[in-house]
Amino acid sequence: MTHSGKDQIEPGTYEGRRAGGVSGGLVGKVALVTGGNRDIGAAVVTRLAAEGADVALTYLRAYDQARDVANGIKAAARGLIIQADSADPAAVVAAVEQTVAEFGRLDILVNNAGVFPTARSRR
């Protein structure tokens, strides 16, 4: 599946967020979670949204997982899906820029994506 790299999930209204039981501690804040499409990253995205933050999340290859996470938060917050390789500094900068362009600000950055370069041992 080819994907453009950016996909906005329809926003919920402010009233809808409050009615949905959002605690509101982060209402009006914007977060970016790298690697937010699975495991710990997905849990962080979900929690930030539950607290009222709008959340952008990055993924490398698993668009379907990223879409599912974003769809899971849309009753509580606005979501933005960005394809970005966290091992590429330019891609990370672009993800920050996309987040700010879409939401007008960035308050919280969660560097969740793991980048583990490997090297051969010199024995």
PDB file of N, CA and C in Angstrom, residues 27-63:
ATOM      1  N   VAL A  27      -5.972  19.585  27.636  1.00  0.00           N
ATOM      2  CA  VAL A  27      -6.801  20.225  26.617  1.00  0.00           C
ATOM      3  C   VAL A  27      -6.079  21.470  26.110  1.00  0.00           C
ATOM      4  N   GLY A  28      -6.017  21.605  24.790  1.00  0.00           N
ATOM      5  CA  GLY A  28      -5.337  22.745  24.182  1.00  0.00           C
ATOM      6  C   GLY A  28      -3.875  22.511  23.899  1.00  0.00           C
ATOM      7  N   LYS A  29      -3.332  21.393  24.340  1.00  0.00           N
ATOM      8  CA  LYS A  29      -1.924  21.053  24.094  1.00  0.00           C
ATOM      9  C   LYS A  29      -1.823  20.157  22.866  1.00  0.00           C
ATOM     10  N   VAL A  30      -0.643  20.158  22.257  1.00  0.00           N
ATOM     11  CA  VAL A  30      -0.377  19.328  21.087  1.00  0.00           C
ATOM     12  C   VAL A  30       0.861  18.487  21.371  1.00  0.00           C
ATOM     13  N   ALA A  31       0.764  17.195  21.077  1.00  0.00           N
ATOM     14  CA  ALA A  31       1.868  16.267  21.311  1.00  0.00           C
ATOM     15  C   ALA A  31       2.263  15.587  20.007  1.00  0.00           C
ATOM     16  N   LEU A  32       3.527  15.222  19.922  1.00  0.00           N
ATOM     17  CA  LEU A  32       4.052  14.390  18.839  1.00  0.00           C
ATOM     18  C   LEU A  32       4.714  13.189  19.481  1.00  0.00           C
ATOM     19  N   VAL A  33       4.292  11.992  19.060  1.00  0.00           N
ATOM     20  CA  VAL A  33       4.847  10.746  19.589  1.00  0.00           C
ATOM     21  C   VAL A  33       5.489   9.996  18.435  1.00  0.00           C
ATOM     22  N   THR A  34       6.812   9.847  18.470  1.00  0.00           N
ATOM     23  CA  THR A  34       7.473   9.059  17.430  1.00  0.00           C
ATOM     24  C   THR A  34       7.235   7.583  17.728  1.00  0.00           C
ATOM     25  N   GLY A  35       7.025   6.812  16.675  1.00  0.00           N
ATOM     26  CA  GLY A  35       6.726   5.389  16.868  1.00  0.00           C
ATOM     27  C   GLY A  35       5.430   5.179  17.632  1.00  0.00           C
ATOM     28  N   GLY A  36       4.450   6.034  17.363  1.00  0.00           N
ATOM     29  CA  GLY A  36       3.200   5.984  18.105  1.00  0.00           C
ATOM     30  C   GLY A  36       2.188   4.986  17.587  1.00  0.00           C
ATOM     31  N   ASN A  37       2.600   4.138  16.675  1.00  0.00           N
ATOM     32  CA  ASN A  37       1.655   3.208  16.063  1.00  0.00           C
ATOM     33  C   ASN A  37       1.535   1.865  16.768  1.00  0.00           C
ATOM     34  N   ARG A  38       2.375   1.578  17.750  1.00  0.00           N
ATOM     35  CA  ARG A  38       2.291   0.263  18.397  1.00  0.00           C
ATOM     36  C   ARG A  38       2.878   0.278  19.799  1.00  0.00           C
ATOM     37  N   ASP A  39       2.544  -0.736  20.545  1.00  0.00           N
ATOM     38  CA  ASP A  39       3.104  -1.006  21.868  1.00  0.00           C
ATOM     39  C   ASP A  39       3.081   0.222  22.784  1.00  0.00           C
ATOM     40  N   ILE A  40       4.222   0.556  23.372  1.00  0.00           N
ATOM     41  CA  ILE A  40       4.295   1.670  24.320  1.00  0.00           C
ATOM     42  C   ILE A  40       3.880   2.977  23.648  1.00  0.00           C
ATOM     43  N   GLY A  41       4.319   3.191  22.417  1.00  0.00           N
ATOM     44  CA  GLY A  41       3.966   4.422  21.708  1.00  0.00           C
ATOM     45  C   GLY A  41       2.477   4.583  21.557  1.00  0.00           C
ATOM     46  N   ALA A  42       1.779   3.527  21.195  1.00  0.00           N
ATOM     47  CA  ALA A  42       0.322   3.581  21.053  1.00  0.00           C
ATOM     48  C   ALA A  42      -0.344   3.866  22.395  1.00  0.00           C
ATOM     49  N   ALA A  43       0.182   3.285  23.459  1.00  0.00           N
ATOM     50  CA  ALA A  43      -0.368   3.540  24.793  1.00  0.00           C
ATOM     51  C   ALA A  43      -0.174   5.007  25.190  1.00  0.00           C
ATOM     52  N   VAL A  44       0.975   5.571  24.846  1.00  0.00           N
ATOM     53  CA  VAL A  44       1.238   6.984  25.147  1.00  0.00           C
ATOM     54  C   VAL A  44       0.281   7.880  24.357  1.00  0.00           C
ATOM     55  N   VAL A  45       0.106   7.580  23.069  1.00  0.00           N
ATOM     56  CA  VAL A  45      -0.829   8.349  22.239  1.00  0.00           C
ATOM     57  C   VAL A  45      -2.223   8.314  22.859  1.00  0.00           C
ATOM     58  N   THR A  46      -2.665   7.139  23.230  1.00  0.00           N
ATOM     59  CA  THR A  46      -3.999   6.960  23.802  1.00  0.00           C
ATOM     60  C   THR A  46      -4.158   7.752  25.097  1.00  0.00           C
ATOM     61  N   ARG A  47      -3.142   7.710  25.940  1.00  0.00           N
ATOM     62  CA  ARG A  47      -3.214   8.427  27.230  1.00  0.00           C
ATOM     63  C   ARG A  47      -3.207   9.940  27.042  1.00  0.00           C
ATOM     64  N   LEU A  48      -2.331  10.425  26.151  1.00  0.00           N
ATOM     65  CA  LEU A  48      -2.280  11.861  25.885  1.00  0.00           C
ATOM     66  C   LEU A  48      -3.633  12.360  25.363  1.00  0.00           C
ATOM     67  N   ALA A  49      -4.231  11.604  24.453  1.00  0.00           N
ATOM     68  CA  ALA A  49      -5.539  11.974  23.915  1.00  0.00           C
ATOM     69  C   ALA A  49      -6.609  11.932  25.007  1.00  0.00           C
ATOM     70  N   ALA A  50      -6.551  10.930  25.870  1.00  0.00           N
ATOM     71  CA  ALA A  50      -7.520  10.824  26.959  1.00  0.00           C
ATOM     72  C   ALA A  50      -7.429  12.018  27.903  1.00  0.00           C
ATOM     73  N   GLU A  51      -6.246  12.608  27.992  1.00  0.00           N
ATOM     74  CA  GLU A  51      -6.045  13.793  28.827  1.00  0.00           C
ATOM     75  C   GLU A  51      -6.396  15.074  28.082  1.00  0.00           C
ATOM     76  N   GLY A  52      -6.772  14.956  26.798  1.00  0.00           N
ATOM     77  CA  GLY A  52      -7.249  16.111  26.055  1.00  0.00           C
ATOM     78  C   GLY A  52      -6.302  16.675  25.018  1.00  0.00           C
ATOM     79  N   ALA A  53      -5.090  16.143  24.899  1.00  0.00           N
ATOM     80  CA  ALA A  53      -4.131  16.661  23.914  1.00  0.00           C
ATOM     81  C   ALA A  53      -4.483  16.181  22.511  1.00  0.00           C
ATOM     82  N   ASP A  54      -4.228  17.036  21.523  1.00  0.00           N
ATOM     83  CA  ASP A  54      -4.255  16.607  20.131  1.00  0.00           C
ATOM     84  C   ASP A  54      -2.918  15.936  19.877  1.00  0.00           C
ATOM     85  N   VAL A  55      -2.913  14.832  19.125  1.00  0.00           N
ATOM     86  CA  VAL A  55      -1.700  14.024  19.021  1.00  0.00           C
ATOM     87  C   VAL A  55      -1.343  13.696  17.578  1.00  0.00           C
ATOM     88  N   ALA A  56      -0.102  14.001  17.219  1.00  0.00           N
ATOM     89  CA  ALA A  56       0.482  13.525  15.966  1.00  0.00           C
ATOM     90  C   ALA A  56       1.343  12.318  16.322  1.00  0.00           C
ATOM     91  N   LEU A  57       1.315  11.321  15.452  1.00  0.00           N
ATOM     92  CA  LEU A  57       2.146  10.150  15.700  1.00  0.00           C
ATOM     93  C   LEU A  57       2.872   9.766  14.423  1.00  0.00           C
ATOM     94  N   THR A  58       4.088   9.271  14.594  1.00  0.00           N
ATOM     95  CA  THR A  58       4.832   8.810  13.433  1.00  0.00           C
ATOM     96  C   THR A  58       4.862   7.289  13.410  1.00  0.00           C
ATOM     97  N   TYR A  59       5.056   6.778  12.198  1.00  0.00           N
ATOM     98  CA  TYR A  59       5.228   5.350  11.977  1.00  0.00           C
ATOM     99  C   TYR A  59       6.228   5.200  10.843  1.00  0.00           C
ATOM    100  N   LEU A  60       6.852   4.042  10.755  1.00  0.00           N
ATOM    101  CA  LEU A  60       7.799   3.799   9.672  1.00  0.00           C
ATOM    102  C   LEU A  60       7.146   3.024   8.536  1.00  0.00           C
ATOM    103  N   ARG A  61       6.603   1.834   8.837  1.00  0.00           N
ATOM    104  CA  ARG A  61       6.032   0.986   7.792  1.00  0.00           C
ATOM    105  C   ARG A  61       4.586   0.555   8.027  1.00  0.00           C
ATOM    106  N   ALA A  62       4.136   0.524   9.236  1.00  0.00           N
ATOM    107  CA  ALA A  62       2.834  -0.070   9.560  1.00  0.00           C
ATOM    108  C   ALA A  62       1.720   0.982   9.575  1.00  0.00           C
ATOM    109  N   TYR A  63       1.348   1.459   8.382  1.00  0.00           N
ATOM    110  CA  TYR A  63       0.302   2.480   8.275  1.00  0.00           C
ATOM    111  C   TYR A  63      -1.012   2.001   8.897  1.00  0.00           C
TER     112      TYR A  63
END
